[in-house]
Short mmCIF file of C-alpha atoms in Angstrom, two decimals:
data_model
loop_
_atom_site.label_atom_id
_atom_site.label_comp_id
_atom_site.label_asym_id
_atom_site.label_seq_id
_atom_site.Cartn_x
_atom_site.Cartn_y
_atom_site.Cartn_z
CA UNK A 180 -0.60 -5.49 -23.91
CA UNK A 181 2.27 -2.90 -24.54
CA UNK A 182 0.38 0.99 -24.42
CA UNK A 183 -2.69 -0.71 -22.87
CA UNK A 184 -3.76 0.95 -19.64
CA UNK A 185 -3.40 -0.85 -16.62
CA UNK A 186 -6.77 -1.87 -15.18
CA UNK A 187 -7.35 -1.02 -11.96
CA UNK A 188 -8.21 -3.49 -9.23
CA UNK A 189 -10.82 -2.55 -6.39
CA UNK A 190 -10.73 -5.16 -3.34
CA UNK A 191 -14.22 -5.17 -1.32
CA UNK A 192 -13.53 -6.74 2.47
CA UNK A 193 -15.06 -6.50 5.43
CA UNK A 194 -15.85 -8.45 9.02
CA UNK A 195 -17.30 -11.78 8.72
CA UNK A 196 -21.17 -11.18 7.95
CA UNK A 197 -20.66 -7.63 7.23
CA UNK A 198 -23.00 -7.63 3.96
CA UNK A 199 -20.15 -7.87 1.38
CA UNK A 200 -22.09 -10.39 -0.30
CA UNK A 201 -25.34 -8.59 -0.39
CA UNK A 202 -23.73 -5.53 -1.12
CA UNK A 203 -22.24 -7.32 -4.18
CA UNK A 204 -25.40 -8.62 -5.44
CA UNK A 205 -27.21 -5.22 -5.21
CA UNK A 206 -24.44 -3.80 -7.42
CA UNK A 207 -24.73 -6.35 -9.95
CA UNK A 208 -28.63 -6.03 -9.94
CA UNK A 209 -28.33 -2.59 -10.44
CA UNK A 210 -25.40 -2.83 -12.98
CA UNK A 211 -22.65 -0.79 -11.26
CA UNK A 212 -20.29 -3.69 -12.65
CA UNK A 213 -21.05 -4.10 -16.22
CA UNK A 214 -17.71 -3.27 -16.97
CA UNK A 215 -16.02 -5.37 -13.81
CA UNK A 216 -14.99 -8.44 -13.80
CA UNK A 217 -15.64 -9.83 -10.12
CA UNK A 218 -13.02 -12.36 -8.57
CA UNK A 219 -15.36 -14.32 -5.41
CA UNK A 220 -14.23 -16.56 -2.92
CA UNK A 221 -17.17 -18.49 -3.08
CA UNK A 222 -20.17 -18.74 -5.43
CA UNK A 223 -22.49 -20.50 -3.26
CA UNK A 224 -24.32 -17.05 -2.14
CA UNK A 225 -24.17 -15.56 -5.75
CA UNK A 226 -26.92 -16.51 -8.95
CA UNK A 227 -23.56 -17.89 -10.78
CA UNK A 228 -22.16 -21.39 -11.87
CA UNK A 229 -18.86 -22.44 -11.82
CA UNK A 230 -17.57 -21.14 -14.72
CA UNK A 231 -16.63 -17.71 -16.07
CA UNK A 232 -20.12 -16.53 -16.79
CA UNK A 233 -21.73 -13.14 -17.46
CA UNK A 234 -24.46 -12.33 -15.40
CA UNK A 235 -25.91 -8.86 -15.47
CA UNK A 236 -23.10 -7.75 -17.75
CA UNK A 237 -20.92 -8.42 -15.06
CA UNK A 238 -18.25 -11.07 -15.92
CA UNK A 239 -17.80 -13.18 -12.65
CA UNK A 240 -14.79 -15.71 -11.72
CA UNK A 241 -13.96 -17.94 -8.89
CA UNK A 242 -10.79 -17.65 -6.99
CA UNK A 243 -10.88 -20.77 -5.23
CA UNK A 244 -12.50 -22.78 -2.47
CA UNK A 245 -10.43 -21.49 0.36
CA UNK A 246 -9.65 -18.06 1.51
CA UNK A 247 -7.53 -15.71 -0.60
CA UNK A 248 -5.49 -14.18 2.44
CA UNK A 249 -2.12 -15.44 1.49
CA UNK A 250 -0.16 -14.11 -1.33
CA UNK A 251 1.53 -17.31 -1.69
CA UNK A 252 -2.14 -18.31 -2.79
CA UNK A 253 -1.44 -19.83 -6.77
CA UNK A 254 -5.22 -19.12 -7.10
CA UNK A 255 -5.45 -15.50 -7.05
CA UNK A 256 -2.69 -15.15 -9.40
CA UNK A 257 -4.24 -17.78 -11.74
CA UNK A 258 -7.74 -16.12 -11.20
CA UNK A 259 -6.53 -12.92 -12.56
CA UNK A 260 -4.36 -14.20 -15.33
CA UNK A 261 -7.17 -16.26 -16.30
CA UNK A 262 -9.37 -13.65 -16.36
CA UNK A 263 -6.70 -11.08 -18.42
CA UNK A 264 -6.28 -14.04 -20.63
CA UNK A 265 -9.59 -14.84 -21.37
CA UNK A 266 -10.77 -11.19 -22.40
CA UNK A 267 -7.28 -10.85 -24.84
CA UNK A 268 -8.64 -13.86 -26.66
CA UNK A 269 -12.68 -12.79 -26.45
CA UNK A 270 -13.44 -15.49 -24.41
CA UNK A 271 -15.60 -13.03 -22.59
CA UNK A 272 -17.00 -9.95 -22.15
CA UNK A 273 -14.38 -6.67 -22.13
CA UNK A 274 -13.82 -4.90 -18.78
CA UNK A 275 -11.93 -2.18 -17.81
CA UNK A 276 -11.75 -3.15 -13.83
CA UNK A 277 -11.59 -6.31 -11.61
CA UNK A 278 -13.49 -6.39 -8.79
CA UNK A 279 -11.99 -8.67 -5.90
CA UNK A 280 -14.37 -10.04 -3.02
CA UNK A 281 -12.05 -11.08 -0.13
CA UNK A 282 -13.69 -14.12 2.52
CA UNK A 283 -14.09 -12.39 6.18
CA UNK A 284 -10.63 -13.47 7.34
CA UNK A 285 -8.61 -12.04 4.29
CA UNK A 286 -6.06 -9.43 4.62
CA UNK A 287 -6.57 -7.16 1.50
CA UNK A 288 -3.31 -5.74 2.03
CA UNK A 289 -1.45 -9.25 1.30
CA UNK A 290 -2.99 -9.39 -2.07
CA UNK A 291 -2.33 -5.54 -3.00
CA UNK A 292 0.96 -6.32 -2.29
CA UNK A 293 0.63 -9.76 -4.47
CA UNK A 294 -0.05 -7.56 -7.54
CA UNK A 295 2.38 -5.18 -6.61
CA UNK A 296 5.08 -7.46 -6.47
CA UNK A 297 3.98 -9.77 -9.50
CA UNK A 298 5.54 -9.42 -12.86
CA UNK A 299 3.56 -10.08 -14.85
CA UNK A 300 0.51 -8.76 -12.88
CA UNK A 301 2.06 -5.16 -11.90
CA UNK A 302 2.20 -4.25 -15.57
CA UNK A 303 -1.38 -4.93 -16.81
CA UNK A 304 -3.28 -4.32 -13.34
CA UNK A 305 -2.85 -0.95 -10.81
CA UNK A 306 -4.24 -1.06 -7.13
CA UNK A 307 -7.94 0.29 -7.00
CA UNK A 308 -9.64 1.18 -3.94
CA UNK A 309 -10.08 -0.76 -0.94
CA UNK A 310 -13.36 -0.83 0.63
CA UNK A 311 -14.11 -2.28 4.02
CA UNK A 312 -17.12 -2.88 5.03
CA UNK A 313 -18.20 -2.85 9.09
CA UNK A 314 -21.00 -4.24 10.94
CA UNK A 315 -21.96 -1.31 13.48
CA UNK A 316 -23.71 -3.90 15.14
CA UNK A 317 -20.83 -5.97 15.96
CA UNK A 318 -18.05 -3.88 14.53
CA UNK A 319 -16.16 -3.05 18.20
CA UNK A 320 -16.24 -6.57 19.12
CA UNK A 321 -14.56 -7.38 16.07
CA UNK A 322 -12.42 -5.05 16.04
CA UNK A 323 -12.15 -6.06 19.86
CA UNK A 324 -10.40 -9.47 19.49
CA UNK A 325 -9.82 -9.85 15.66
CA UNK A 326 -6.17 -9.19 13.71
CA UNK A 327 -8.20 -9.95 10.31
CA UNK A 328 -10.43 -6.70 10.91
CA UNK A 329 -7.63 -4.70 11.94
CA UNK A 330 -5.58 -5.66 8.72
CA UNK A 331 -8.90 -4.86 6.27
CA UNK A 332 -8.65 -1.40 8.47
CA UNK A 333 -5.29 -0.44 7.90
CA UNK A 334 -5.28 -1.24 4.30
CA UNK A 335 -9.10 0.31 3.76
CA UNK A 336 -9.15 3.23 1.55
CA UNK A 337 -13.00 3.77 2.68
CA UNK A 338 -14.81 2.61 4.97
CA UNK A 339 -18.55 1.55 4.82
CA UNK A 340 -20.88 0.80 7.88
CA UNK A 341 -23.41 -1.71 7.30
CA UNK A 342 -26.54 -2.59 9.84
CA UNK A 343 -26.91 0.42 10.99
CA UNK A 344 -30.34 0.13 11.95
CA UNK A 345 -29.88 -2.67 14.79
CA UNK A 346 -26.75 -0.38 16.39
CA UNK A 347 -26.66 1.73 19.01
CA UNK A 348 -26.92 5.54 18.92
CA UNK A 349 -22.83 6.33 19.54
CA UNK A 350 -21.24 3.24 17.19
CA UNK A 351 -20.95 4.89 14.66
CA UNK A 352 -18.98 7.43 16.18
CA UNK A 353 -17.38 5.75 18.47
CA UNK A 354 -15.95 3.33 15.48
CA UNK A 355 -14.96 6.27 13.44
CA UNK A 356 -12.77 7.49 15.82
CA UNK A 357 -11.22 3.83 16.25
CA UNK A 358 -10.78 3.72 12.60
CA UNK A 359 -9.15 7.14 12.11
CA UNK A 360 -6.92 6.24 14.58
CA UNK A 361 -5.58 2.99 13.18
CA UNK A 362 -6.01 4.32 9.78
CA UNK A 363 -6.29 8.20 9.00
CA UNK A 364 -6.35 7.39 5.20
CA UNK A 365 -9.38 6.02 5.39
CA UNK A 366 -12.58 8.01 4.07
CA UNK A 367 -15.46 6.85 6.61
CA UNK A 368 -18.09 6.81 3.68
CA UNK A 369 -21.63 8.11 4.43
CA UNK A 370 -24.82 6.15 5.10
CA UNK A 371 -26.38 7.38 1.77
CA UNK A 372 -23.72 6.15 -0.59
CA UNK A 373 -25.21 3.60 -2.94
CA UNK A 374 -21.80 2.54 -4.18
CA UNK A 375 -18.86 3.06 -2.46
CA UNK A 376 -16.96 1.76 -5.33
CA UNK A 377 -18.41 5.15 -7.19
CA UNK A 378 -18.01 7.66 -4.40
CA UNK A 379 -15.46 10.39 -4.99
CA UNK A 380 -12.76 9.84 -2.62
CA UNK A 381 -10.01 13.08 -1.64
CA UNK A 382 -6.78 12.47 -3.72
CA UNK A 383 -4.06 10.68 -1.00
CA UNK A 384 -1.84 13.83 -1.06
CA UNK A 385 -5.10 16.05 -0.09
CA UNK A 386 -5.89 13.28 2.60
CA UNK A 387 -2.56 13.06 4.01
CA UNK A 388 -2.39 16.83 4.25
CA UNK A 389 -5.77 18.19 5.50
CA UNK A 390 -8.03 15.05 6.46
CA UNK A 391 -4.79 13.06 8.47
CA UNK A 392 -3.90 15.73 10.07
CA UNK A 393 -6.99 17.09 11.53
CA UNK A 394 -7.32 12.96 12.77
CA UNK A 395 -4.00 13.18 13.96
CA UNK A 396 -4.71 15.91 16.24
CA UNK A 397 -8.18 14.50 17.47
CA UNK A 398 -7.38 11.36 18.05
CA UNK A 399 -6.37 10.06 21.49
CA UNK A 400 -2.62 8.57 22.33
CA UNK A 401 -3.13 5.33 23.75
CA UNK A 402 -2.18 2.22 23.36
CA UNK A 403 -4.39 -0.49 21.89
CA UNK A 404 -4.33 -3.16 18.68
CA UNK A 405 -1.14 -4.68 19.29
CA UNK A 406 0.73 -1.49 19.15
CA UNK A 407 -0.07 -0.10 15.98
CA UNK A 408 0.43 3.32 15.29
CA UNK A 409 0.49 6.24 12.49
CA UNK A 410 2.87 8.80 11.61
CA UNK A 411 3.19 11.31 9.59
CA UNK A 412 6.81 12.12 7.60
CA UNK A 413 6.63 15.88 5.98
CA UNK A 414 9.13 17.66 4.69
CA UNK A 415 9.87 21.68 4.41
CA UNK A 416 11.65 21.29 1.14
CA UNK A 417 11.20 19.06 -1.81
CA UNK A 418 13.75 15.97 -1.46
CA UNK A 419 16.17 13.92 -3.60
CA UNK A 420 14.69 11.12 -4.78
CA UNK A 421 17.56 8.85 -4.40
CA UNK A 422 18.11 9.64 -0.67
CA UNK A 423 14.69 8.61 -0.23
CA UNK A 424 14.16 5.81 -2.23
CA UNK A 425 17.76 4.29 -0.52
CA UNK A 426 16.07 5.36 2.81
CA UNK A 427 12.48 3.49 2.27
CA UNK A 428 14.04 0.42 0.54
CA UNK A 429 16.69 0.04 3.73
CA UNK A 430 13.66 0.29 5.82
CA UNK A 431 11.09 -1.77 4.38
CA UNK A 432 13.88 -4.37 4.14
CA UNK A 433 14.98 -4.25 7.71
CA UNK A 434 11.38 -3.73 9.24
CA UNK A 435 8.91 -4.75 6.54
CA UNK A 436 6.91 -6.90 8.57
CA UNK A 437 6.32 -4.07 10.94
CA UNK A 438 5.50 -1.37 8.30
CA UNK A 439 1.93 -2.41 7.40
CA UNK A 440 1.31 0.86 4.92
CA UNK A 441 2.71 3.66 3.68
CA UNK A 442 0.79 5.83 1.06
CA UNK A 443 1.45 9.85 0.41
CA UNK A 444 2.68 11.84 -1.67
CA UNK A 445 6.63 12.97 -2.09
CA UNK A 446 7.67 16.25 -3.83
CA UNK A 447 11.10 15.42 -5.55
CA UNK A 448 13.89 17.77 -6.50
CA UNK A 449 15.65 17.56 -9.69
CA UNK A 450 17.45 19.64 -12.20
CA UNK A 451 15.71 23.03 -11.29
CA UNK A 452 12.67 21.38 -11.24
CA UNK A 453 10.18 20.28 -8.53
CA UNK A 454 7.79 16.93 -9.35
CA UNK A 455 5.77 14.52 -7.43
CA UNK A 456 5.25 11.21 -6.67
CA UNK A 457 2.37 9.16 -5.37
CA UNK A 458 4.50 6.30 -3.23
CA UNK A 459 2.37 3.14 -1.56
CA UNK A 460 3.83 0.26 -0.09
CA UNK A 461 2.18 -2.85 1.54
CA UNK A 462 5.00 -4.24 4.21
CA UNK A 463 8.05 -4.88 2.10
CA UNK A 464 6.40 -4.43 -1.53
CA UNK A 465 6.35 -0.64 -3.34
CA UNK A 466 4.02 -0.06 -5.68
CA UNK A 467 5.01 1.74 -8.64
CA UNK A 468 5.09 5.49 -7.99
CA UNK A 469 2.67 7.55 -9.73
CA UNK A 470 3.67 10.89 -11.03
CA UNK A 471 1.23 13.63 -9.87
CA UNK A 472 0.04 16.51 -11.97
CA UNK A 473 0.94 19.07 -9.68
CA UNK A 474 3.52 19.03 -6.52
CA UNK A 475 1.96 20.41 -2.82
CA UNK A 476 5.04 19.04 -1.15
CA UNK A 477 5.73 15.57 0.83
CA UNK A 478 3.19 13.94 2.85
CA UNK A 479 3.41 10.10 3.67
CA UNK A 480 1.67 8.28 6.80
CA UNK A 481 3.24 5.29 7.73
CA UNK A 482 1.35 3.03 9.68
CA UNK A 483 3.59 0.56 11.44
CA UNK A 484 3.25 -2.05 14.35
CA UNK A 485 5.46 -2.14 17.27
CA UNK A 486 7.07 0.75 15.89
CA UNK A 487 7.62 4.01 17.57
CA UNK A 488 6.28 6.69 14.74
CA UNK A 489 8.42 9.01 16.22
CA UNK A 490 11.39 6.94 15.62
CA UNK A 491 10.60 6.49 11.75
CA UNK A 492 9.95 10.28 11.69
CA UNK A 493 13.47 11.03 13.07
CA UNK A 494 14.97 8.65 10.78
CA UNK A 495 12.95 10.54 7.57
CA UNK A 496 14.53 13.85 8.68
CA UNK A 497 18.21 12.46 9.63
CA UNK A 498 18.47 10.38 6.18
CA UNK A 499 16.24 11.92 3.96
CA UNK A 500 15.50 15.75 4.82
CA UNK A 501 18.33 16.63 6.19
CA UNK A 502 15.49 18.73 8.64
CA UNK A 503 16.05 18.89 12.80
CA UNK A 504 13.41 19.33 15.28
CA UNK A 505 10.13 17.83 16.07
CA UNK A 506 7.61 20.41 16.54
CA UNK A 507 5.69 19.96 13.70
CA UNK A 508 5.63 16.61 13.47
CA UNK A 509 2.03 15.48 14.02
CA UNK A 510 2.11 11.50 15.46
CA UNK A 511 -0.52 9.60 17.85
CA UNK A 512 -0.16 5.38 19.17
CA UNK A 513 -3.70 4.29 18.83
CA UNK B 601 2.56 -14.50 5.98
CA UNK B 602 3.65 -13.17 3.09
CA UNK B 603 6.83 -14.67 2.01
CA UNK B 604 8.60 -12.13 -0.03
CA UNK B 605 11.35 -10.26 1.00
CA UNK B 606 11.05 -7.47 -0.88
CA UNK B 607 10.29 -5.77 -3.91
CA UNK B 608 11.92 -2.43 -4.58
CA UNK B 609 12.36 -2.43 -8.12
CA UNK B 610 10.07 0.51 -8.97
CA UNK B 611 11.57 2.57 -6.37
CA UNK B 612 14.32 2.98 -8.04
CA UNK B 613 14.96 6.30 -10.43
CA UNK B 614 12.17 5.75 -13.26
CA UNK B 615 9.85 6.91 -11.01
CA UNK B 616 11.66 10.58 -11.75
CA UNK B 617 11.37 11.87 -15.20
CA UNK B 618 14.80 14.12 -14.97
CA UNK B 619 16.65 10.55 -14.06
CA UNK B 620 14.43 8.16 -16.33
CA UNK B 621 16.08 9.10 -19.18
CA UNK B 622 19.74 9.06 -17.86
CA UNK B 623 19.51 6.05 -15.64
CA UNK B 624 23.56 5.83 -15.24
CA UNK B 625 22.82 8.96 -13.09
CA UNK B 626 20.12 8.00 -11.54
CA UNK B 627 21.83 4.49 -10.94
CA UNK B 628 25.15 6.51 -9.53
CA UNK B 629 23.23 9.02 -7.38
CA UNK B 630 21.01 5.84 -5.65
CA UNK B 631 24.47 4.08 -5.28
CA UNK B 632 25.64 7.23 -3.04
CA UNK B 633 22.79 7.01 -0.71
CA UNK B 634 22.98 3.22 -0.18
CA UNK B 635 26.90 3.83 0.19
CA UNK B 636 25.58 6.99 3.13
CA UNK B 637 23.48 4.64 4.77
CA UNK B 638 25.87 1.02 4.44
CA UNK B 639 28.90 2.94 5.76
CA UNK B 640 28.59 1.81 9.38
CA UNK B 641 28.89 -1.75 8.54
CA UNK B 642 32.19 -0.39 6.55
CA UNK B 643 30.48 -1.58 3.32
CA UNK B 644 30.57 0.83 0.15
CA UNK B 645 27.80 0.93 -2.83
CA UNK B 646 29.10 1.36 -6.65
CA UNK B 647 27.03 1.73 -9.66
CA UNK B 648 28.22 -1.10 -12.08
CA UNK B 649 26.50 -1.70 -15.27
CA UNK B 650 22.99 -2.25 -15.05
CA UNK B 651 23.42 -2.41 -10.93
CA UNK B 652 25.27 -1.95 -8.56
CA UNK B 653 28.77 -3.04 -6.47
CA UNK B 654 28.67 -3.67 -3.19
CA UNK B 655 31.86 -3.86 -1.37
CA UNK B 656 32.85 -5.26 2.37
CA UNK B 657 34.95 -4.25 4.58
CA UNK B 658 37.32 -6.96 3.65
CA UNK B 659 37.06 -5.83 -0.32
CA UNK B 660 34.97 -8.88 -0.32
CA UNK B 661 32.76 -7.81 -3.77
CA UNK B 662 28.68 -8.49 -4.91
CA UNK B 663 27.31 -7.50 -7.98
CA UNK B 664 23.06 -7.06 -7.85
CA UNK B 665 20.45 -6.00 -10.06
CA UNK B 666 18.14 -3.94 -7.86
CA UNK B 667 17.78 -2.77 -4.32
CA UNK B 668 16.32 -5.51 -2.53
CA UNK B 669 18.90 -7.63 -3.48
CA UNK B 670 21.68 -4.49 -2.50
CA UNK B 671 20.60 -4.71 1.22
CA UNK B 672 20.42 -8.60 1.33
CA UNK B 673 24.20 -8.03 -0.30
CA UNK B 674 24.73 -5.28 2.55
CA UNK B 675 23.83 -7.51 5.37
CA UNK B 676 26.11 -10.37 3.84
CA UNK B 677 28.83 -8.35 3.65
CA UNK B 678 29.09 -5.86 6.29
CA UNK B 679 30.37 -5.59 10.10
CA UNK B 680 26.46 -4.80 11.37
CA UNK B 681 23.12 -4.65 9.46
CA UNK B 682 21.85 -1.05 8.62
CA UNK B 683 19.51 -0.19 10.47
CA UNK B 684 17.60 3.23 9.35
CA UNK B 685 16.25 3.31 12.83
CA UNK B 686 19.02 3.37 14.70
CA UNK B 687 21.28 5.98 16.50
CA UNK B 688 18.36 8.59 16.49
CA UNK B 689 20.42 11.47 17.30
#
């Protein structure tokens, strides 16, 4: 596999009964994932048997009987080995991208961080997009009295509303603004997209920087879901790398489990020379930073839980920056 | 949930080109911002080989491979955990 390009893996999620099935099968009839192979929880609702099979084009595995929301899981890992395996030795079609189909109660972030953290995984697969999928129609009540759909929130890349014709007038908005302010990474996709696999999404650094903040500023500081809560870490100057690599590693190893996401960009100094880095991490897993063609300077949110943002936004500029002051710090508690 | 405890490996200095291809530097330079944010607990960070030294308080010594297993070492080893969070000033 040595030179090969990693292939990227897209998750889709969503709320129990959101359409993630049907919006699967109308992809596959229309052939949006010829070149996908699609991991399923379950194959009862799909035209497949229970073996790898192309259908479509679209090579299709099964994960497993149960739910894939623990990374402890053997059967996601197998699922994906199998699949890697099996198109090495021909065993069936070639694709350049998995597609992964959570069950309702799955937290997509567990399993991004289940590649990330893999071996053997991280080197022949890179994180894709993460598309969540909400039911206007019941989407606040979910979101109301369910961890699950805040978890496929904070780890969404985009977001995709579904049944919009039985909703009210004001869901739609009023969920946006819930979502931006548990998540200002995530696009809120429009009703016309056909694929929101396809969609052009803002690069993270552009998101962070323009889209973030404008949320940031809009959104309202209250407390709801449990205490979670963005922030946003800038910096005036490009940084050392090693201060903040020490700095993130001390902190997702002390508070990890309270760190659901961070994702931005960092603009690193070095030997007369300025570069950047696209950094994610899933609690206490990093992805592997991507370099960046060009550097705009450093702009990470950090969505944590039971965190003050304000406090991981002091610590950035005490340990890492070297900066003083607040003002321009942009932070809400949602 | 998850049960990992961490995974930190690709934070370390590949992910800069100027330090990828001298990783003793990059190795030495990571070990002086551990040692920055350990020294509280009285515990020091060395570069050694292909990781790092961590030393107590006592002179009580760890060798580790990567950073998740340098803060495990830290906490071990140290008066108090380091806590990044702490003593905003």
């Amino acid at each position: 596999m040595s030179g090969e390009a990693r292939c990227p893996v897209d998750v889709l999620t969503g709320f129990l009964g959101a359409g993630k099935t049907s919006l699967l099968r109308r992809l596959i009839a229309e052939g949006a994932l010829r070149d996908t192979a699609v991991l399923v929880n379950e194959f009862a609702a799909l035209p497949v048997d229970d073996r790898l099979v192309a259908i479509a084009g679209a090579p299709v595995g099964l994960i497993g009987e149960g739910c894939i929301c623990c990374v402890t899981d053997v059967n996601l890992r197998a699922a994906l080995i199998g699949l890697l395996d099996a198109r090495e030795r021909g065993a069936m079609p070639p694709f350049s991208r998995v597609l992964i189909e959570t069950s309702g109660l799955a937290d997509p972030g567990a399993i991004l961080a289940a590649l990330a953290a893999d071996p053997m995984l991280k080197a022949r697969l890179s994180a894709g997009r993460v598309v969540t999928l909400v039911d206007l129609m019941h989407g606040e009540a979910t979101l109301d009295d369910s961890a699950e759909a805040i978890a496929q929130i904070v780890a969404a890349d985009a977001v995709f509303f579904t049944k919009q014709a039985g909703a009210d007038s004001g869901a739609a908005a009023r969920l946006s603004q819930r979502i931006a302010s548990l998540n200002p990474l995530a696009a809120i996709l429009p009703e016309r997209v056909e694929d929101p696999f396809a969609w052009p999404l803002p690069d993270a650094g552009g998101v962070v920087r323009h889209r973030a903040l404008r949320r940031f500023e809009a959104a309202p500081a209250e407390t709801r879901h449990g205490g979670i809560a963005a922030g946003l870490l800038t910096a005036a100057a490009p940084v050392e790398w090693s201060r903040f690599a020490a700095w993130l590693s001390l902190l997702l190893h002390r508070h990890g489990n309270a760190i659901l996401r961070v994702k931005g960009e960092v603009a690193i100094r070095g030997d007369g020379a300025v570069s950047a880095v696209m950094v994610q991490s899933v609690r206490h897993v990093v992805h592997a930073p991507e370099h960046l063609a060009r550097a705009e300077g450093t702009a990470l949110v950090v969505i944590a839980r039971g965190l003050a943002p304000a406090a991981i936004e002091d610590s950035f500029r005490r340990h890492v920056t070297g900066e003083v002051g607040v003002d321009q710090q942009e932070r809400v508690a949602v | 949930m998850c049960g990992l405890c961490g995974s930190f490996t690709d934070l370390q200095w590949s992910a800069v080109p100027t330090l990828a291809a001298r990783p003793a530097l990059g190795r030495a330079r990571l070990a002086e911002a551990a040692s920055k944010l350990a020294a509280d607990g009285g515990v020091r960070v060395s570069a050694w080989g292909q990781g790092f030294r961590v030393t107590g308080p006592t002179g009580r010594t760890e060798l580790v491979g990567d950073l998740a297993a340098l803060w495990a070492a830290v906490d071990r080893l140290g008066r108090a955990s380091p806590d990044p969070l702490e003593n905003a000033s």
